């Protein structure tokens, strides 16, 4: 298929590697297909509002190592549930037709939607309406199904690992319990990966509900030997018979639930119940910031180039995906049926347990 005009948007939370993808779509589109590349600003919000611009070769030069996204992003502009502020508060309307109209007006042959779970749900709906759309999976959370990994995750895991390494200094010098809360939404990939790489003594993830008593027992035991503990807690971790800790509900967001706060709770309870000196660090958006790792730059570059190739072959309604070592395309709907969570019986959990890591279960 001849590609004359290609559109790109980045949706959901930013993550390292987005610019690598934009670059690896835009450069070959401009250089080999002689196509016009249109950047849509702030994700689907920009498509609804018609905030789009033609990208130049200079726009996509020197950006592979830059975090964030040159296009801007938003996790609030789902066109099918579009929040509009009015005198009586926020109204939710269906603005999908308006978004489609902008796609038509800008005569796009294809739209590349780079994003996570929320973005893929929206892309799937537009695909069903007849839009030529291709998904590219990003998220630090690594919770998208139908791909072995999303880009952005490796960078976030590297930041969290470095944080644990740094916290260990104070933990061992002051004989303290250091609790570190990672992001990840309902999946424990960041906490598990960083926890294993950083040698955390206790890792709490949503997929393995924990018992408070087991956590206390583990830190008390460590206090008698190594005299310090690192507790790595995923923001979505929850006690058995308890609930996840929610920071905020925001109707405008594609996922209204904003998690956060379990780290503080774990820190407070450990200090109270064991008497051990405890400190809490919430990593927050530090995990999403800064330069992408080489792995994410490479994966982003591979995803973008294969996505463009798929478009040139007229394959739409698909998402690029890493399967073992190859980047392939899969139907977008395969990626959105369910979240990709940590299997509690996975090898990584087994390996962590075998070196003595406690999961609180
Ligand atoms: O999905 C990426 C993510 O960073 C999650 O890990 C986290 O729960 C959420 O986004 C935070 O959202 P916001 O940037 O809106 O605070």
Tab-separated table of C-alpha atoms and ligand atoms in Angstrom:
chain	number	residue	atom	x	y	z
A	1	UNK	CA	0.000	0.000	0.000
A	2	UNK	CA	1.242	3.460	-0.810
A	3	UNK	CA	1.762	5.490	2.328
A	4	UNK	CA	1.375	9.190	1.655
A	5	UNK	CA	0.296	10.533	5.001
A	6	UNK	CA	0.993	8.781	8.292
A	7	UNK	CA	-0.106	9.939	11.732
A	8	UNK	CA	1.497	9.173	15.100
A	9	UNK	CA	0.213	9.743	18.604
A	10	UNK	CA	1.512	8.749	22.026
A	11	UNK	CA	-1.151	8.027	24.646
A	12	UNK	CA	-1.289	7.291	28.388
A	13	UNK	CA	1.580	7.904	30.794
A	14	UNK	CA	4.881	8.868	29.169
A	15	UNK	CA	7.710	6.384	29.332
A	16	UNK	CA	11.306	6.159	28.139
A	17	UNK	CA	11.548	4.980	24.534
A	18	UNK	CA	8.574	6.849	23.037
A	19	UNK	CA	10.831	9.126	21.023
A	20	UNK	CA	12.770	6.144	19.689
A	21	UNK	CA	9.494	4.799	18.272
A	22	UNK	CA	8.444	8.150	16.794
A	23	UNK	CA	11.853	8.426	15.149
A	24	UNK	CA	11.808	4.919	13.715
A	25	UNK	CA	8.409	5.499	12.119
A	26	UNK	CA	9.056	9.035	10.917
A	27	UNK	CA	12.530	8.622	9.439
A	28	UNK	CA	11.765	5.708	7.089
A	29	UNK	CA	8.322	7.145	6.324
A	30	UNK	CA	9.974	10.372	5.166
A	31	UNK	CA	13.070	8.866	3.586
A	32	UNK	CA	11.819	5.674	1.916
A	33	UNK	CA	8.110	6.284	1.410
A	34	UNK	CA	8.391	9.996	0.820
A	35	UNK	CA	5.391	10.332	3.106
A	36	UNK	CA	4.208	13.286	5.143
A	37	UNK	CA	4.346	12.491	8.850
A	38	UNK	CA	1.734	14.091	11.071
A	39	UNK	CA	2.289	14.274	14.800
A	40	UNK	CA	-0.860	14.379	16.920
A	41	UNK	CA	-0.382	16.269	20.138
A	42	UNK	CA	-1.261	14.898	23.588
A	43	UNK	CA	-2.583	11.526	22.514
A	44	UNK	CA	-6.207	10.959	21.531
A	45	UNK	CA	-7.097	14.293	23.136
A	46	UNK	CA	-5.225	15.951	20.245
A	47	UNK	CA	-7.062	13.819	17.698
A	48	UNK	CA	-10.433	14.913	19.121
A	49	UNK	CA	-9.389	18.560	19.228
A	50	UNK	CA	-7.555	18.506	15.888
A	51	UNK	CA	-4.245	19.500	17.428
A	52	UNK	CA	-1.898	18.056	14.806
A	53	UNK	CA	1.154	19.213	12.918
A	54	UNK	CA	3.456	18.063	10.160
A	55	UNK	CA	6.757	16.799	11.523
A	56	UNK	CA	9.996	17.762	9.823
A	57	UNK	CA	13.179	15.659	9.649
A	58	UNK	CA	14.685	17.988	12.247
A	59	UNK	CA	11.845	17.247	14.677
A	60	UNK	CA	12.883	13.600	14.774
A	61	UNK	CA	16.640	14.072	14.831
A	62	UNK	CA	18.637	13.636	18.031
A	63	UNK	CA	15.736	12.253	20.046
A	64	UNK	CA	16.518	8.555	20.487
A	65	UNK	CA	18.101	9.173	23.875
A	66	UNK	CA	15.523	11.690	25.096
A	67	UNK	CA	12.871	10.595	27.629
A	68	UNK	CA	9.209	11.613	27.456
A	69	UNK	CA	7.622	12.269	24.069
A	70	UNK	CA	8.080	15.132	21.625
A	71	UNK	CA	4.357	14.833	20.854
A	72	UNK	CA	3.072	15.155	24.407
A	73	UNK	CA	0.612	12.669	25.870
A	74	UNK	CA	-2.470	12.393	28.035
A	75	UNK	CA	-4.222	9.713	30.034
A	76	UNK	CA	-7.463	11.682	30.103
A	77	UNK	CA	-8.712	11.965	26.540
A	78	UNK	CA	-10.546	8.723	25.716
A	79	UNK	CA	-12.620	9.861	22.684
A	80	UNK	CA	-15.338	7.319	23.509
A	81	UNK	CA	-15.664	8.684	27.053
A	82	UNK	CA	-14.503	12.221	26.557
A	83	UNK	CA	-14.526	14.492	29.609
A	84	UNK	CA	-15.883	17.989	29.017
A	85	UNK	CA	-15.794	20.614	31.768
A	86	UNK	CA	-19.000	22.591	32.068
A	87	UNK	CA	-20.713	24.855	34.606
A	88	UNK	CA	-22.279	21.798	36.265
A	89	UNK	CA	-19.008	19.832	36.458
A	90	UNK	CA	-17.524	17.196	34.189
A	91	UNK	CA	-19.747	15.668	31.497
A	92	UNK	CA	-18.634	12.529	29.650
A	93	UNK	CA	-19.498	12.555	25.950
A	94	UNK	CA	-18.740	10.376	22.928
A	95	UNK	CA	-16.290	12.385	20.811
A	96	UNK	CA	-15.131	9.460	18.670
A	97	UNK	CA	-16.850	10.757	15.507
A	98	UNK	CA	-15.105	14.106	15.921
A	99	UNK	CA	-11.752	12.314	16.265
A	100	UNK	CA	-12.489	10.218	13.191
A	101	UNK	CA	-13.384	13.383	11.293
A	102	UNK	CA	-9.923	14.819	12.046
A	103	UNK	CA	-8.311	11.584	10.882
A	104	UNK	CA	-10.244	11.952	7.604
A	105	UNK	CA	-9.628	15.690	7.253
A	106	UNK	CA	-5.906	15.151	7.605
A	107	UNK	CA	-6.179	12.340	5.029
A	108	UNK	CA	-4.228	9.872	7.098
A	109	UNK	CA	-3.482	6.528	5.439
A	110	UNK	CA	-2.622	5.083	8.826
A	111	UNK	CA	-2.542	6.121	12.470
A	112	UNK	CA	0.126	4.682	14.769
A	113	UNK	CA	-1.105	4.683	18.357
A	114	UNK	CA	1.753	4.212	20.797
A	115	UNK	CA	0.456	3.390	24.238
A	116	UNK	CA	-0.559	0.941	26.899
A	117	UNK	CA	-3.714	-0.868	27.840
A	118	UNK	CA	-6.024	2.184	27.629
A	119	UNK	CA	-4.615	3.281	24.264
A	120	UNK	CA	-5.008	-0.230	22.819
A	121	UNK	CA	-8.667	-0.387	23.917
A	122	UNK	CA	-9.316	2.901	22.119
A	123	UNK	CA	-7.311	1.808	19.049
A	124	UNK	CA	-9.329	-1.386	18.863
A	125	UNK	CA	-12.619	0.564	18.857
A	126	UNK	CA	-11.397	2.912	16.105
A	127	UNK	CA	-10.189	-0.113	14.121
A	128	UNK	CA	-13.704	-1.540	14.299
A	129	UNK	CA	-15.061	1.784	13.005
A	130	UNK	CA	-12.833	1.420	9.930
A	131	UNK	CA	-9.783	3.478	10.871
A	132	UNK	CA	-6.424	2.159	9.609
A	133	UNK	CA	-4.759	1.907	12.976
A	134	UNK	CA	-1.694	0.087	14.303
A	135	UNK	CA	-0.828	-0.235	17.993
A	136	UNK	CA	2.650	-0.079	19.484
A	137	UNK	CA	2.886	-1.358	23.058
A	138	UNK	CA	4.496	0.897	25.656
A	139	UNK	CA	4.254	1.029	29.402
A	140	UNK	CA	6.647	0.892	32.292
A	141	UNK	CA	4.155	-1.503	33.938
A	142	UNK	CA	4.709	-4.296	31.362
A	143	UNK	CA	1.081	-5.332	31.870
A	144	UNK	CA	0.020	-5.602	28.217
A	145	UNK	CA	-0.899	-9.053	27.090
A	146	UNK	CA	0.190	-10.555	23.741
A	147	UNK	CA	3.749	-9.200	23.900
A	148	UNK	CA	6.652	-10.605	25.894
A	149	UNK	CA	7.593	-7.108	27.023
A	150	UNK	CA	6.622	-3.482	26.440
A	151	UNK	CA	9.263	-0.821	25.894
A	152	UNK	CA	9.746	1.485	28.880
A	153	UNK	CA	9.687	-1.334	31.373
A	154	UNK	CA	13.415	-2.004	31.238
A	155	UNK	CA	14.193	1.665	31.936
A	156	UNK	CA	11.806	1.837	34.895
A	157	UNK	CA	13.207	-1.382	36.323
A	158	UNK	CA	16.735	0.010	35.983
A	159	UNK	CA	15.796	3.178	37.903
A	160	UNK	CA	14.091	1.165	40.644
A	161	UNK	CA	17.082	-1.184	40.892
A	162	UNK	CA	19.467	1.716	41.252
A	163	UNK	CA	17.235	3.195	43.944
A	164	UNK	CA	17.329	-0.051	45.909
A	165	UNK	CA	21.130	-0.156	45.577
A	166	UNK	CA	21.321	3.353	46.964
A	167	UNK	CA	18.877	2.675	49.785
A	168	UNK	CA	20.878	-0.341	50.864
A	169	UNK	CA	23.726	1.994	51.880
A	170	UNK	CA	21.646	3.694	54.569
A	171	UNK	CA	19.809	0.504	55.453
A	172	UNK	CA	23.021	-1.271	56.358
A	173	UNK	CA	24.786	1.740	57.910
A	174	UNK	CA	21.845	2.594	60.205
A	175	UNK	CA	20.493	-0.960	60.616
A	176	UNK	CA	17.112	0.109	59.354
A	177	UNK	CA	14.220	-1.285	57.409
A	178	UNK	CA	13.949	0.582	54.107
A	179	UNK	CA	10.621	0.316	52.318
A	180	UNK	CA	10.559	1.311	48.652
A	181	UNK	CA	7.300	1.689	46.725
A	182	UNK	CA	7.380	1.163	42.974
A	183	UNK	CA	4.763	1.858	40.303
A	184	UNK	CA	3.175	-0.833	38.124
A	185	UNK	CA	-0.593	-0.501	38.633
A	186	UNK	CA	-2.140	-3.944	39.082
A	187	UNK	CA	0.996	-5.814	37.953
A	188	UNK	CA	4.091	-6.495	40.030
A	189	UNK	CA	6.684	-6.621	37.236
A	190	UNK	CA	8.669	-3.526	38.274
A	191	UNK	CA	8.771	-4.444	41.972
A	192	UNK	CA	9.647	-8.047	41.186
A	193	UNK	CA	12.334	-7.250	38.611
A	194	UNK	CA	13.957	-4.472	40.629
A	195	UNK	CA	13.502	-6.393	43.857
A	196	UNK	CA	15.317	-9.435	42.507
A	197	UNK	CA	18.033	-7.364	40.808
A	198	UNK	CA	18.528	-5.211	43.914
A	199	UNK	CA	18.454	-8.166	46.296
A	200	UNK	CA	15.382	-7.010	48.215
A	201	UNK	CA	14.629	-9.194	51.216
A	202	UNK	CA	10.878	-8.855	50.947
A	203	UNK	CA	8.944	-8.222	47.723
A	204	UNK	CA	5.228	-7.495	47.866
A	205	UNK	CA	3.291	-7.665	44.597
A	206	UNK	CA	-0.411	-7.595	43.697
A	207	UNK	CA	-0.332	-11.145	42.343
A	208	UNK	CA	0.706	-12.581	45.739
A	209	UNK	CA	-1.438	-11.134	48.552
A	210	UNK	CA	0.661	-10.938	51.694
A	211	UNK	CA	0.102	-11.589	55.399
A	212	UNK	CA	1.308	-8.863	57.759
A	213	UNK	CA	2.638	-11.394	60.279
A	214	UNK	CA	4.951	-12.923	57.665
A	215	UNK	CA	6.361	-9.516	56.803
A	216	UNK	CA	7.042	-8.708	60.469
A	217	UNK	CA	8.634	-12.120	60.994
A	218	UNK	CA	10.954	-11.659	58.010
A	219	UNK	CA	12.241	-8.218	59.060
A	220	UNK	CA	12.671	-9.303	62.672
A	221	UNK	CA	14.700	-12.304	61.582
A	222	UNK	CA	16.887	-10.101	59.353
A	223	UNK	CA	17.362	-7.637	62.218
A	224	UNK	CA	19.181	-10.365	64.141
A	225	UNK	CA	21.554	-11.293	61.316
A	226	UNK	CA	22.249	-8.755	58.579
A	227	UNK	CA	20.597	-6.061	60.766
A	228	UNK	CA	18.827	-4.388	57.866
A	229	UNK	CA	16.012	-5.143	55.436
A	230	UNK	CA	14.919	-3.871	52.060
A	231	UNK	CA	11.200	-4.196	51.416
A	232	UNK	CA	10.179	-3.563	47.809
A	233	UNK	CA	6.436	-2.930	47.519
A	234	UNK	CA	4.484	-2.596	44.279
A	235	UNK	CA	1.861	0.175	44.437
A	236	UNK	CA	-0.837	-2.416	43.727
A	237	UNK	CA	0.254	-4.854	46.462
A	238	UNK	CA	-2.402	-5.759	48.983
A	239	UNK	CA	-2.733	-7.830	52.131
A	240	UNK	CA	-4.759	-11.047	51.969
A	241	UNK	CA	-8.299	-10.046	52.999
A	242	UNK	CA	-7.390	-6.408	52.393
A	243	UNK	CA	-7.708	-3.877	49.617
A	244	UNK	CA	-5.344	-2.010	47.339
A	245	UNK	CA	-4.528	1.511	48.523
A	246	UNK	CA	-6.000	4.176	46.256
A	247	UNK	CA	-4.572	7.683	46.210
A	248	UNK	CA	-7.190	9.365	44.071
A	249	UNK	CA	-10.194	8.763	41.815
A	250	UNK	CA	-10.301	11.009	38.776
A	251	UNK	CA	-13.230	10.662	36.394
A	252	UNK	CA	-11.293	12.301	33.571
A	253	UNK	CA	-8.675	9.558	33.409
A	254	UNK	CA	-8.981	6.565	31.088
A	255	UNK	CA	-8.436	4.499	34.262
A	256	UNK	CA	-9.972	6.647	37.025
A	257	UNK	CA	-8.019	4.873	39.775
A	258	UNK	CA	-4.657	6.350	40.769
A	259	UNK	CA	-2.805	4.001	43.103
A	260	UNK	CA	-0.272	4.871	45.800
A	261	UNK	CA	0.162	4.806	49.571
A	262	UNK	CA	0.805	1.127	50.310
A	263	UNK	CA	4.511	1.894	50.935
A	264	UNK	CA	3.650	4.306	53.766
A	265	UNK	CA	1.234	1.810	55.256
A	266	UNK	CA	3.776	-1.020	55.141
A	267	UNK	CA	6.419	1.260	56.709
A	268	UNK	CA	4.086	2.395	59.498
A	269	UNK	CA	2.922	-1.099	60.352
A	270	UNK	CA	6.455	-2.533	60.394
A	271	UNK	CA	7.681	0.250	62.694
A	272	UNK	CA	4.675	-0.134	64.985
A	273	UNK	CA	4.621	-3.910	65.203
A	274	UNK	CA	8.353	-4.679	65.278
A	275	UNK	CA	9.846	-1.545	66.833
A	276	UNK	CA	12.480	-1.472	64.088
A	277	UNK	CA	13.529	1.890	62.716
A	278	UNK	CA	11.887	2.168	59.309
A	279	UNK	CA	11.964	4.632	56.413
A	280	UNK	CA	9.826	4.802	53.285
A	281	UNK	CA	10.782	5.984	49.796
A	282	UNK	CA	8.145	6.345	47.091
A	283	UNK	CA	9.854	6.256	43.701
A	284	UNK	CA	6.884	7.651	41.775
A	285	UNK	CA	7.489	9.340	38.443
A	286	UNK	CA	11.261	9.132	38.779
A	287	UNK	CA	10.726	5.649	37.306
A	288	UNK	CA	9.254	7.117	34.126
A	289	UNK	CA	11.787	9.877	33.660
A	290	UNK	CA	15.161	10.276	32.049
A	291	UNK	CA	16.886	8.532	29.204
A	292	UNK	CA	15.728	5.136	27.983
A	293	UNK	CA	18.063	2.185	28.496
A	294	UNK	CA	19.754	0.743	25.389
A	295	UNK	CA	17.255	-2.134	25.522
A	296	UNK	CA	14.275	0.245	25.310
A	297	UNK	CA	15.881	2.341	22.566
A	298	UNK	CA	16.477	-0.801	20.517
A	299	UNK	CA	13.059	-2.324	21.174
A	300	UNK	CA	11.349	0.998	20.399
A	301	UNK	CA	13.284	1.269	17.151
A	302	UNK	CA	12.354	-2.285	16.173
A	303	UNK	CA	8.683	-1.774	17.063
A	304	UNK	CA	8.426	1.447	15.032
A	305	UNK	CA	10.075	0.079	11.912
A	306	UNK	CA	8.033	-3.144	11.890
A	307	UNK	CA	4.841	-1.161	12.508
A	308	UNK	CA	5.583	0.982	9.453
A	309	UNK	CA	6.343	-2.118	7.414
A	310	UNK	CA	2.997	-3.621	8.506
A	311	UNK	CA	1.232	-0.442	7.370
A	312	UNK	CA	2.940	-0.607	3.981
A	313	UNK	CA	1.605	-4.163	3.667
A	314	UNK	CA	-1.916	-2.981	4.485
A	315	UNK	CA	-2.042	-4.780	7.868
A	316	UNK	CA	-4.278	-2.783	10.173
A	317	UNK	CA	-6.023	-3.444	13.479
A	318	UNK	CA	-2.809	-5.050	14.675
A	319	UNK	CA	-0.273	-4.369	17.392
A	320	UNK	CA	3.439	-5.040	17.057
A	321	UNK	CA	4.624	-7.477	19.654
A	322	UNK	CA	7.830	-9.113	20.800
A	323	UNK	CA	7.432	-12.888	20.753
A	324	UNK	CA	10.535	-14.630	21.952
A	325	UNK	CA	13.148	-12.831	19.837
A	326	UNK	CA	11.076	-11.642	16.895
A	327	UNK	CA	8.849	-8.613	16.482
A	328	UNK	CA	5.596	-9.777	14.907
A	329	UNK	CA	2.079	-8.385	14.559
A	330	UNK	CA	-0.927	-9.660	16.508
A	331	UNK	CA	-4.579	-8.548	16.430
A	332	UNK	CA	-5.003	-5.627	18.849
A	333	UNK	CA	-7.840	-7.459	20.530
A	334	UNK	CA	-5.408	-10.177	21.664
A	335	UNK	CA	-3.641	-7.553	23.754
A	336	UNK	CA	-6.663	-6.138	25.559
A	337	UNK	CA	-8.600	-9.167	26.766
A	338	UNK	CA	-6.733	-9.270	30.045
A	339	UNK	CA	-3.764	-7.714	31.798
A	340	UNK	CA	-0.447	-9.518	31.738
A	341	UNK	CA	0.266	-10.231	35.386
A	342	UNK	CA	3.146	-12.009	37.112
A	343	UNK	CA	2.337	-15.729	37.255
A	344	UNK	CA	2.888	-16.639	40.928
A	345	UNK	CA	4.398	-19.953	39.819
A	346	UNK	CA	6.848	-18.331	37.382
A	347	UNK	CA	10.559	-19.134	37.302
A	348	UNK	CA	11.448	-15.650	38.499
A	349	UNK	CA	9.374	-16.063	41.643
A	350	UNK	CA	10.929	-19.497	42.130
A	351	UNK	CA	14.426	-18.041	41.715
A	352	UNK	CA	13.673	-15.239	44.192
A	353	UNK	CA	12.292	-17.662	46.746
A	354	UNK	CA	15.305	-19.908	46.308
A	355	UNK	CA	17.642	-17.095	47.415
A	356	UNK	CA	15.466	-16.485	50.448
A	357	UNK	CA	13.216	-13.627	49.282
A	358	UNK	CA	10.013	-13.398	51.260
A	359	UNK	CA	6.766	-12.594	49.408
A	360	UNK	CA	4.747	-12.373	52.597
A	361	UNK	CA	2.518	-15.323	51.672
B	1	LIG	O1	0.805	3.196	33.764
B	1	LIG	C1	1.974	3.886	34.073
B	1	LIG	C2	1.894	4.488	35.454
B	1	LIG	O2	3.132	5.107	35.740
B	1	LIG	C3	1.516	3.505	36.557
B	1	LIG	O3	2.590	2.697	36.967
B	1	LIG	C4	1.012	4.445	37.613
B	1	LIG	O4	0.093	3.811	38.461
B	1	LIG	C5	0.333	5.527	36.818
B	1	LIG	O5	0.883	5.479	35.509
B	1	LIG	C6	0.514	6.913	37.378
B	1	LIG	O6	-0.254	7.799	36.660
B	1	LIG	P1	-0.063	9.383	36.687
B	1	LIG	O7	1.167	9.705	35.873
B	1	LIG	O8	-1.290	9.897	36.063
B	1	LIG	O9	0.120	9.773	38.102
